[in-house]
Amino acid sequence: MQRIESHQSFAGRQEVWQHDSTTTHIPMKFGIYLPPKAIVGEACPVLYWLSGLTCNEQNFITKSGFQQFASQYNIIVVSPDTSPRGENVANDSAYDLGQGAGFYVNATQEPWATHFQMYDYIVDELPDLIEKNFPTNDKRGIFGHSMGGHGALLVGLRNVDRYTSISAFSPIVAPSQVPWGHKAFSAYLGEDKRLWANYDSLEWMKQSAKRKHLPILIDQGKADEFLMEQLKPQLFEKSAKLVNYPITLRLHEGYDHSYYFIASFIKDHFEHHAKALEN
């Protein structure tokens, strides 16, 4: 690994690292915030942030203002890139496919399959790397925004023994039923919708009746331009009620899909995760 950025912040340190990934087969970058206790070597819980379409490791660490709360609760925060990148990596001219739009799946179709193995990267390789190189304990949470909200709900619900808590801002809750998901899943996974279901958090919610329930917080802006066509949080809320899964869905008047929305409520998400991580 190579550290390529380091900035003092709220008595902790915001860093960016690059490493050669054995999952995506290219160099990958991730941001990591080390709170005060981690700076002196004390083991801390880890919260993984998954970003949305077009983003890389920089968006969350520079726009959300999360560092003050990560410092307050002494939580390590890891923010990976949203996809593999590079001249030899498959791409598309549209913003919602290819580089910057990994959708947190393991692609099976060419030309994507060689590098777009983001599910395994997020679930296995990245946590293993973090836990071998930084002072972590065995507590993990996961959260994200938009496409990353889809990723956080998906990864958390599929791996309930790995995580203590889940939250999301403006998540794509049912990718199999919306245009963004149709486009990405068709390209990365082909037309077999049984495979799509493996990467659809709504489908995993439907199967969660007899599985451990992690606390879930979802914040959604009511002025979000993507709310009705792409996000549809009511579908997730309805599915949760059918299996008696308690979730907190909050709708906020006037808020849109931007990082201004995220920054407005990021404190609440740290309180949500800190409560679970401390138990």
JSON list of N, CA, C and O in Angstrom, two decimals, residues 45-49 73 75 139-144 152 163-169 215-217 266-279:
[
{"chain": "A", "resi": 45, "resn": "PRO", "atom": "N", "xyz": [-13.87, 0.73, 16.15]},
{"chain": "A", "resi": 45, "resn": "PRO", "atom": "CA", "xyz": [-14.78, 0.16, 15.15]},
{"chain": "A", "resi": 45, "resn": "PRO", "atom": "C", "xyz": [-14.61, 0.86, 13.81]},
{"chain": "A", "resi": 45, "resn": "PRO", "atom": "O", "xyz": [-14.05, 1.97, 13.73]},
{"chain": "A", "resi": 46, "resn": "VAL", "atom": "N", "xyz": [-15.11, 0.23, 12.76]},
{"chain": "A", "resi": 46, "resn": "VAL", "atom": "CA", "xyz": [-14.96, 0.76, 11.41]},
{"chain": "A", "resi": 46, "resn": "VAL", "atom": "C", "xyz": [-16.34, 0.94, 10.78]},
{"chain": "A", "resi": 46, "resn": "VAL", "atom": "O", "xyz": [-17.19, 0.06, 10.85]},
{"chain": "A", "resi": 47, "resn": "LEU", "atom": "N", "xyz": [-16.51, 2.08, 10.14]},
{"chain": "A", "resi": 47, "resn": "LEU", "atom": "CA", "xyz": [-17.73, 2.39, 9.40]},
{"chain": "A", "resi": 47, "resn": "LEU", "atom": "C", "xyz": [-17.35, 2.57, 7.94]},
{"chain": "A", "resi": 47, "resn": "LEU", "atom": "O", "xyz": [-16.48, 3.38, 7.60]},
{"chain": "A", "resi": 48, "resn": "TYR", "atom": "N", "xyz": [-17.97, 1.77, 7.06]},
{"chain": "A", "resi": 48, "resn": "TYR", "atom": "CA", "xyz": [-17.67, 1.81, 5.63]},
{"chain": "A", "resi": 48, "resn": "TYR", "atom": "C", "xyz": [-18.71, 2.66, 4.91]},
{"chain": "A", "resi": 48, "resn": "TYR", "atom": "O", "xyz": [-19.91, 2.43, 5.06]},
{"chain": "A", "resi": 49, "resn": "TRP", "atom": "N", "xyz": [-18.22, 3.64, 4.14]},
{"chain": "A", "resi": 49, "resn": "TRP", "atom": "CA", "xyz": [-19.10, 4.51, 3.35]},
{"chain": "A", "resi": 49, "resn": "TRP", "atom": "C", "xyz": [-18.99, 4.14, 1.88]},
{"chain": "A", "resi": 49, "resn": "TRP", "atom": "O", "xyz": [-17.89, 4.06, 1.32]},
{"chain": "A", "resi": 73, "resn": "TYR", "atom": "N", "xyz": [-16.87, 10.15, 18.14]},
{"chain": "A", "resi": 73, "resn": "TYR", "atom": "CA", "xyz": [-17.24, 8.78, 18.53]},
{"chain": "A", "resi": 73, "resn": "TYR", "atom": "C", "xyz": [-16.08, 7.79, 18.38]},
{"chain": "A", "resi": 73, "resn": "TYR", "atom": "O", "xyz": [-16.25, 6.61, 18.66]},
{"chain": "A", "resi": 75, "resn": "ILE", "atom": "N", "xyz": [-14.57, 6.53, 15.67]},
{"chain": "A", "resi": 75, "resn": "ILE", "atom": "CA", "xyz": [-14.89, 5.53, 14.65]},
{"chain": "A", "resi": 75, "resn": "ILE", "atom": "C", "xyz": [-13.99, 5.74, 13.44]},
{"chain": "A", "resi": 75, "resn": "ILE", "atom": "O", "xyz": [-13.89, 6.85, 12.91]},
{"chain": "A", "resi": 139, "resn": "LYS", "atom": "N", "xyz": [-15.91, -4.69, 15.26]},
{"chain": "A", "resi": 139, "resn": "LYS", "atom": "CA", "xyz": [-17.20, -4.05, 15.04]},
{"chain": "A", "resi": 139, "resn": "LYS", "atom": "C", "xyz": [-17.18, -3.28, 13.72]},
{"chain": "A", "resi": 139, "resn": "LYS", "atom": "O", "xyz": [-16.27, -2.49, 13.48]},
{"chain": "A", "resi": 140, "resn": "ARG", "atom": "N", "xyz": [-18.21, -3.49, 12.88]},
{"chain": "A", "resi": 140, "resn": "ARG", "atom": "CA", "xyz": [-18.29, -2.81, 11.58]},
{"chain": "A", "resi": 140, "resn": "ARG", "atom": "C", "xyz": [-19.72, -2.33, 11.34]},
{"chain": "A", "resi": 140, "resn": "ARG", "atom": "O", "xyz": [-20.68, -3.02, 11.66]},
{"chain": "A", "resi": 141, "resn": "GLY", "atom": "N", "xyz": [-19.85, -1.16, 10.73]},
{"chain": "A", "resi": 141, "resn": "GLY", "atom": "CA", "xyz": [-21.11, -0.66, 10.21]},
{"chain": "A", "resi": 141, "resn": "GLY", "atom": "C", "xyz": [-20.93, -0.28, 8.76]},
{"chain": "A", "resi": 141, "resn": "GLY", "atom": "O", "xyz": [-19.80, -0.16, 8.28]},
{"chain": "A", "resi": 142, "resn": "ILE", "atom": "N", "xyz": [-22.04, -0.04, 8.06]},
{"chain": "A", "resi": 142, "resn": "ILE", "atom": "CA", "xyz": [-21.94, 0.32, 6.65]},
{"chain": "A", "resi": 142, "resn": "ILE", "atom": "C", "xyz": [-23.05, 1.30, 6.29]},
{"chain": "A", "resi": 142, "resn": "ILE", "atom": "O", "xyz": [-24.18, 1.19, 6.76]},
{"chain": "A", "resi": 143, "resn": "PHE", "atom": "N", "xyz": [-22.69, 2.33, 5.48]},
{"chain": "A", "resi": 143, "resn": "PHE", "atom": "CA", "xyz": [-23.68, 3.30, 5.03]},
{"chain": "A", "resi": 143, "resn": "PHE", "atom": "C", "xyz": [-23.26, 3.85, 3.69]},
{"chain": "A", "resi": 143, "resn": "PHE", "atom": "O", "xyz": [-22.16, 3.61, 3.21]},
{"chain": "A", "resi": 144, "resn": "GLY", "atom": "N", "xyz": [-24.19, 4.56, 3.03]},
{"chain": "A", "resi": 144, "resn": "GLY", "atom": "CA", "xyz": [-23.87, 5.07, 1.70]},
{"chain": "A", "resi": 144, "resn": "GLY", "atom": "C", "xyz": [-24.97, 5.96, 1.16]},
{"chain": "A", "resi": 144, "resn": "GLY", "atom": "O", "xyz": [-26.00, 6.18, 1.80]},
{"chain": "A", "resi": 152, "resn": "ALA", "atom": "N", "xyz": [-24.90, -0.26, 0.44]},
{"chain": "A", "resi": 152, "resn": "ALA", "atom": "CA", "xyz": [-24.89, -0.44, 1.89]},
{"chain": "A", "resi": 152, "resn": "ALA", "atom": "C", "xyz": [-26.03, -1.35, 2.34]},
{"chain": "A", "resi": 152, "resn": "ALA", "atom": "O", "xyz": [-25.83, -2.25, 3.17]},
{"chain": "A", "resi": 163, "resn": "TYR", "atom": "N", "xyz": [-21.80, -7.10, 10.18]},
{"chain": "A", "resi": 163, "resn": "TYR", "atom": "CA", "xyz": [-22.06, -5.71, 10.48]},
{"chain": "A", "resi": 163, "resn": "TYR", "atom": "C", "xyz": [-22.99, -5.56, 11.67]},
{"chain": "A", "resi": 163, "resn": "TYR", "atom": "O", "xyz": [-23.77, -6.46, 11.98]},
{"chain": "A", "resi": 164, "resn": "THR", "atom": "N", "xyz": [-22.91, -4.40, 12.32]},
{"chain": "A", "resi": 164, "resn": "THR", "atom": "CA", "xyz": [-23.78, -4.12, 13.45]},
{"chain": "A", "resi": 164, "resn": "THR", "atom": "C", "xyz": [-24.93, -3.20, 13.07]},
{"chain": "A", "resi": 164, "resn": "THR", "atom": "O", "xyz": [-25.94, -3.15, 13.77]},
{"chain": "A", "resi": 165, "resn": "SER", "atom": "N", "xyz": [-24.79, -2.44, 11.97]},
{"chain": "A", "resi": 165, "resn": "SER", "atom": "CA", "xyz": [-25.76, -1.40, 11.65]},
{"chain": "A", "resi": 165, "resn": "SER", "atom": "C", "xyz": [-25.63, -0.98, 10.19]},
{"chain": "A", "resi": 165, "resn": "SER", "atom": "O", "xyz": [-24.57, -1.14, 9.58]},
{"chain": "A", "resi": 166, "resn": "ILE", "atom": "N", "xyz": [-26.74, -0.42, 9.66]},
{"chain": "A", "resi": 166, "resn": "ILE", "atom": "CA", "xyz": [-26.82, 0.01, 8.27]},
{"chain": "A", "resi": 166, "resn": "ILE", "atom": "C", "xyz": [-27.52, 1.36, 8.23]},
{"chain": "A", "resi": 166, "resn": "ILE", "atom": "O", "xyz": [-28.45, 1.60, 9.00]},
{"chain": "A", "resi": 167, "resn": "SER", "atom": "N", "xyz": [-27.08, 2.23, 7.34]},
{"chain": "A", "resi": 167, "resn": "SER", "atom": "CA", "xyz": [-27.87, 3.43, 7.06]},
{"chain": "A", "resi": 167, "resn": "SER", "atom": "C", "xyz": [-27.63, 3.88, 5.63]},
{"chain": "A", "resi": 167, "resn": "SER", "atom": "O", "xyz": [-26.68, 3.45, 4.98]},
{"chain": "A", "resi": 168, "resn": "ALA", "atom": "N", "xyz": [-28.51, 4.76, 5.15]},
{"chain": "A", "resi": 168, "resn": "ALA", "atom": "CA", "xyz": [-28.41, 5.19, 3.75]},
{"chain": "A", "resi": 168, "resn": "ALA", "atom": "C", "xyz": [-29.06, 6.55, 3.57]},
{"chain": "A", "resi": 168, "resn": "ALA", "atom": "O", "xyz": [-30.06, 6.87, 4.22]},
{"chain": "A", "resi": 169, "resn": "PHE", "atom": "N", "xyz": [-28.47, 7.33, 2.68]},
{"chain": "A", "resi": 169, "resn": "PHE", "atom": "CA", "xyz": [-29.07, 8.56, 2.18]},
{"chain": "A", "resi": 169, "resn": "PHE", "atom": "C", "xyz": [-29.57, 8.30, 0.76]},
{"chain": "A", "resi": 169, "resn": "PHE", "atom": "O", "xyz": [-28.81, 7.81, -0.09]},
{"chain": "A", "resi": 215, "resn": "PRO", "atom": "N", "xyz": [-30.14, -2.65, 12.85]},
{"chain": "A", "resi": 215, "resn": "PRO", "atom": "CA", "xyz": [-30.83, -1.37, 12.81]},
{"chain": "A", "resi": 215, "resn": "PRO", "atom": "C", "xyz": [-30.55, -0.63, 11.50]},
{"chain": "A", "resi": 215, "resn": "PRO", "atom": "O", "xyz": [-29.39, -0.51, 11.08]},
{"chain": "A", "resi": 216, "resn": "ILE", "atom": "N", "xyz": [-31.61, -0.16, 10.84]},
{"chain": "A", "resi": 216, "resn": "ILE", "atom": "CA", "xyz": [-31.50, 0.53, 9.55]},
{"chain": "A", "resi": 216, "resn": "ILE", "atom": "C", "xyz": [-32.12, 1.92, 9.66]},
{"chain": "A", "resi": 216, "resn": "ILE", "atom": "O", "xyz": [-33.27, 2.06, 10.09]},
{"chain": "A", "resi": 217, "resn": "LEU", "atom": "N", "xyz": [-31.36, 2.93, 9.25]},
{"chain": "A", "resi": 217, "resn": "LEU", "atom": "CA", "xyz": [-31.83, 4.30, 9.15]},
{"chain": "A", "resi": 217, "resn": "LEU", "atom": "C", "xyz": [-31.72, 4.74, 7.69]},
{"chain": "A", "resi": 217, "resn": "LEU", "atom": "O", "xyz": [-30.67, 4.59, 7.08]},
{"chain": "A", "resi": 266, "resn": "ILE", "atom": "N", "xyz": [-25.68, 14.09, 8.56]},
{"chain": "A", "resi": 266, "resn": "ILE", "atom": "CA", "xyz": [-24.62, 13.10, 8.79]},
{"chain": "A", "resi": 266, "resn": "ILE", "atom": "C", "xyz": [-24.42, 12.84, 10.29]},
{"chain": "A", "resi": 266, "resn": "ILE", "atom": "O", "xyz": [-24.11, 11.72, 10.69]},
{"chain": "A", "resi": 267, "resn": "LYS", "atom": "N", "xyz": [-24.64, 13.84, 11.12]},
{"chain": "A", "resi": 267, "resn": "LYS", "atom": "CA", "xyz": [-24.49, 13.64, 12.56]},
{"chain": "A", "resi": 267, "resn": "LYS", "atom": "C", "xyz": [-25.44, 12.55, 13.05]},
{"chain": "A", "resi": 267, "resn": "LYS", "atom": "O", "xyz": [-25.05, 11.70, 13.87]},
{"chain": "A", "resi": 268, "resn": "ASP", "atom": "N", "xyz": [-26.69, 12.56, 12.56]},
{"chain": "A", "resi": 268, "resn": "ASP", "atom": "CA", "xyz": [-27.67, 11.56, 12.99]},
{"chain": "A", "resi": 268, "resn": "ASP", "atom": "C", "xyz": [-27.23, 10.15, 12.62]},
{"chain": "A", "resi": 268, "resn": "ASP", "atom": "O", "xyz": [-27.48, 9.18, 13.36]},
{"chain": "A", "resi": 269, "resn": "HIS", "atom": "N", "xyz": [-26.56, 10.01, 11.48]},
{"chain": "A", "resi": 269, "resn": "HIS", "atom": "CA", "xyz": [-26.12, 8.69, 11.05]},
{"chain": "A", "resi": 269, "resn": "HIS", "atom": "C", "xyz": [-24.97, 8.19, 11.94]},
{"chain": "A", "resi": 269, "resn": "HIS", "atom": "O", "xyz": [-24.90, 6.98, 12.23]},
{"chain": "A", "resi": 270, "resn": "PHE", "atom": "N", "xyz": [-24.11, 9.08, 12.37]},
{"chain": "A", "resi": 270, "resn": "PHE", "atom": "CA", "xyz": [-23.06, 8.65, 13.29]},
{"chain": "A", "resi": 270, "resn": "PHE", "atom": "C", "xyz": [-23.64, 8.27, 14.64]},
{"chain": "A", "resi": 270, "resn": "PHE", "atom": "O", "xyz": [-23.18, 7.29, 15.27]},
{"chain": "A", "resi": 271, "resn": "GLU", "atom": "N", "xyz": [-24.65, 8.98, 15.09]},
{"chain": "A", "resi": 271, "resn": "GLU", "atom": "CA", "xyz": [-25.31, 8.59, 16.35]},
{"chain": "A", "resi": 271, "resn": "GLU", "atom": "C", "xyz": [-25.96, 7.21, 16.21]},
{"chain": "A", "resi": 271, "resn": "GLU", "atom": "O", "xyz": [-25.89, 6.38, 17.12]},
{"chain": "A", "resi": 272, "resn": "HIS", "atom": "N", "xyz": [-26.59, 6.97, 15.06]},
{"chain": "A", "resi": 272, "resn": "HIS", "atom": "CA", "xyz": [-27.23, 5.68, 14.78]},
{"chain": "A", "resi": 272, "resn": "HIS", "atom": "C", "xyz": [-26.21, 4.55, 14.83]},
{"chain": "A", "resi": 272, "resn": "HIS", "atom": "O", "xyz": [-26.44, 3.52, 15.49]},
{"chain": "A", "resi": 273, "resn": "HIS", "atom": "N", "xyz": [-25.09, 4.73, 14.15]},
{"chain": "A", "resi": 273, "resn": "HIS", "atom": "CA", "xyz": [-24.08, 3.66, 14.11]},
{"chain": "A", "resi": 273, "resn": "HIS", "atom": "C", "xyz": [-23.32, 3.53, 15.43]},
{"chain": "A", "resi": 273, "resn": "HIS", "atom": "O", "xyz": [-23.03, 2.41, 15.86]},
{"chain": "A", "resi": 274, "resn": "ALA", "atom": "N", "xyz": [-23.01, 4.67, 16.06]},
{"chain": "A", "resi": 274, "resn": "ALA", "atom": "CA", "xyz": [-22.26, 4.61, 17.31]},
{"chain": "A", "resi": 274, "resn": "ALA", "atom": "C", "xyz": [-23.01, 3.81, 18.37]},
{"chain": "A", "resi": 274, "resn": "ALA", "atom": "O", "xyz": [-22.40, 3.04, 19.12]},
{"chain": "A", "resi": 275, "resn": "LYS", "atom": "N", "xyz": [-24.30, 3.99, 18.44]},
{"chain": "A", "resi": 275, "resn": "LYS", "atom": "CA", "xyz": [-25.11, 3.23, 19.42]},
{"chain": "A", "resi": 275, "resn": "LYS", "atom": "C", "xyz": [-24.97, 1.74, 19.21]},
{"chain": "A", "resi": 275, "resn": "LYS", "atom": "O", "xyz": [-24.81, 0.97, 20.17]},
{"chain": "A", "resi": 276, "resn": "ALA", "atom": "N", "xyz": [-25.02, 1.29, 17.94]},
{"chain": "A", "resi": 276, "resn": "ALA", "atom": "CA", "xyz": [-24.90, -0.13, 17.64]},
{"chain": "A", "resi": 276, "resn": "ALA", "atom": "C", "xyz": [-23.47, -0.62, 17.84]},
{"chain": "A", "resi": 276, "resn": "ALA", "atom": "O", "xyz": [-23.25, -1.73, 18.34]},
{"chain": "A", "resi": 277, "resn": "LEU", "atom": "N", "xyz": [-22.50, 0.17, 17.43]},
{"chain": "A", "resi": 277, "resn": "LEU", "atom": "CA", "xyz": [-21.10, -0.24, 17.52]},
{"chain": "A", "resi": 277, "resn": "LEU", "atom": "C", "xyz": [-20.62, -0.34, 18.96]},
{"chain": "A", "resi": 277, "resn": "LEU", "atom": "O", "xyz": [-19.70, -1.12, 19.25]},
{"chain": "A", "resi": 278, "resn": "GLU", "atom": "N", "xyz": [-21.23, 0.42, 19.84]},
{"chain": "A", "resi": 278, "resn": "GLU", "atom": "CA", "xyz": [-20.83, 0.39, 21.25]},
{"chain": "A", "resi": 278, "resn": "GLU", "atom": "C", "xyz": [-21.42, -0.81, 21.98]},
{"chain": "A", "resi": 278, "resn": "GLU", "atom": "O", "xyz": [-20.91, -1.21, 23.03]},
{"chain": "A", "resi": 279, "resn": "ASN", "atom": "N", "xyz": [-22.51, -1.39, 21.48]},
{"chain": "A", "resi": 279, "resn": "ASN", "atom": "CA", "xyz": [-23.18, -2.50, 22.16]},
{"chain": "A", "resi": 279, "resn": "ASN", "atom": "C", "xyz": [-22.45, -3.81, 21.87]},
{"chain": "A", "resi": 279, "resn": "ASN", "atom": "O", "xyz": [-21.96, -4.03, 20.78]}
]
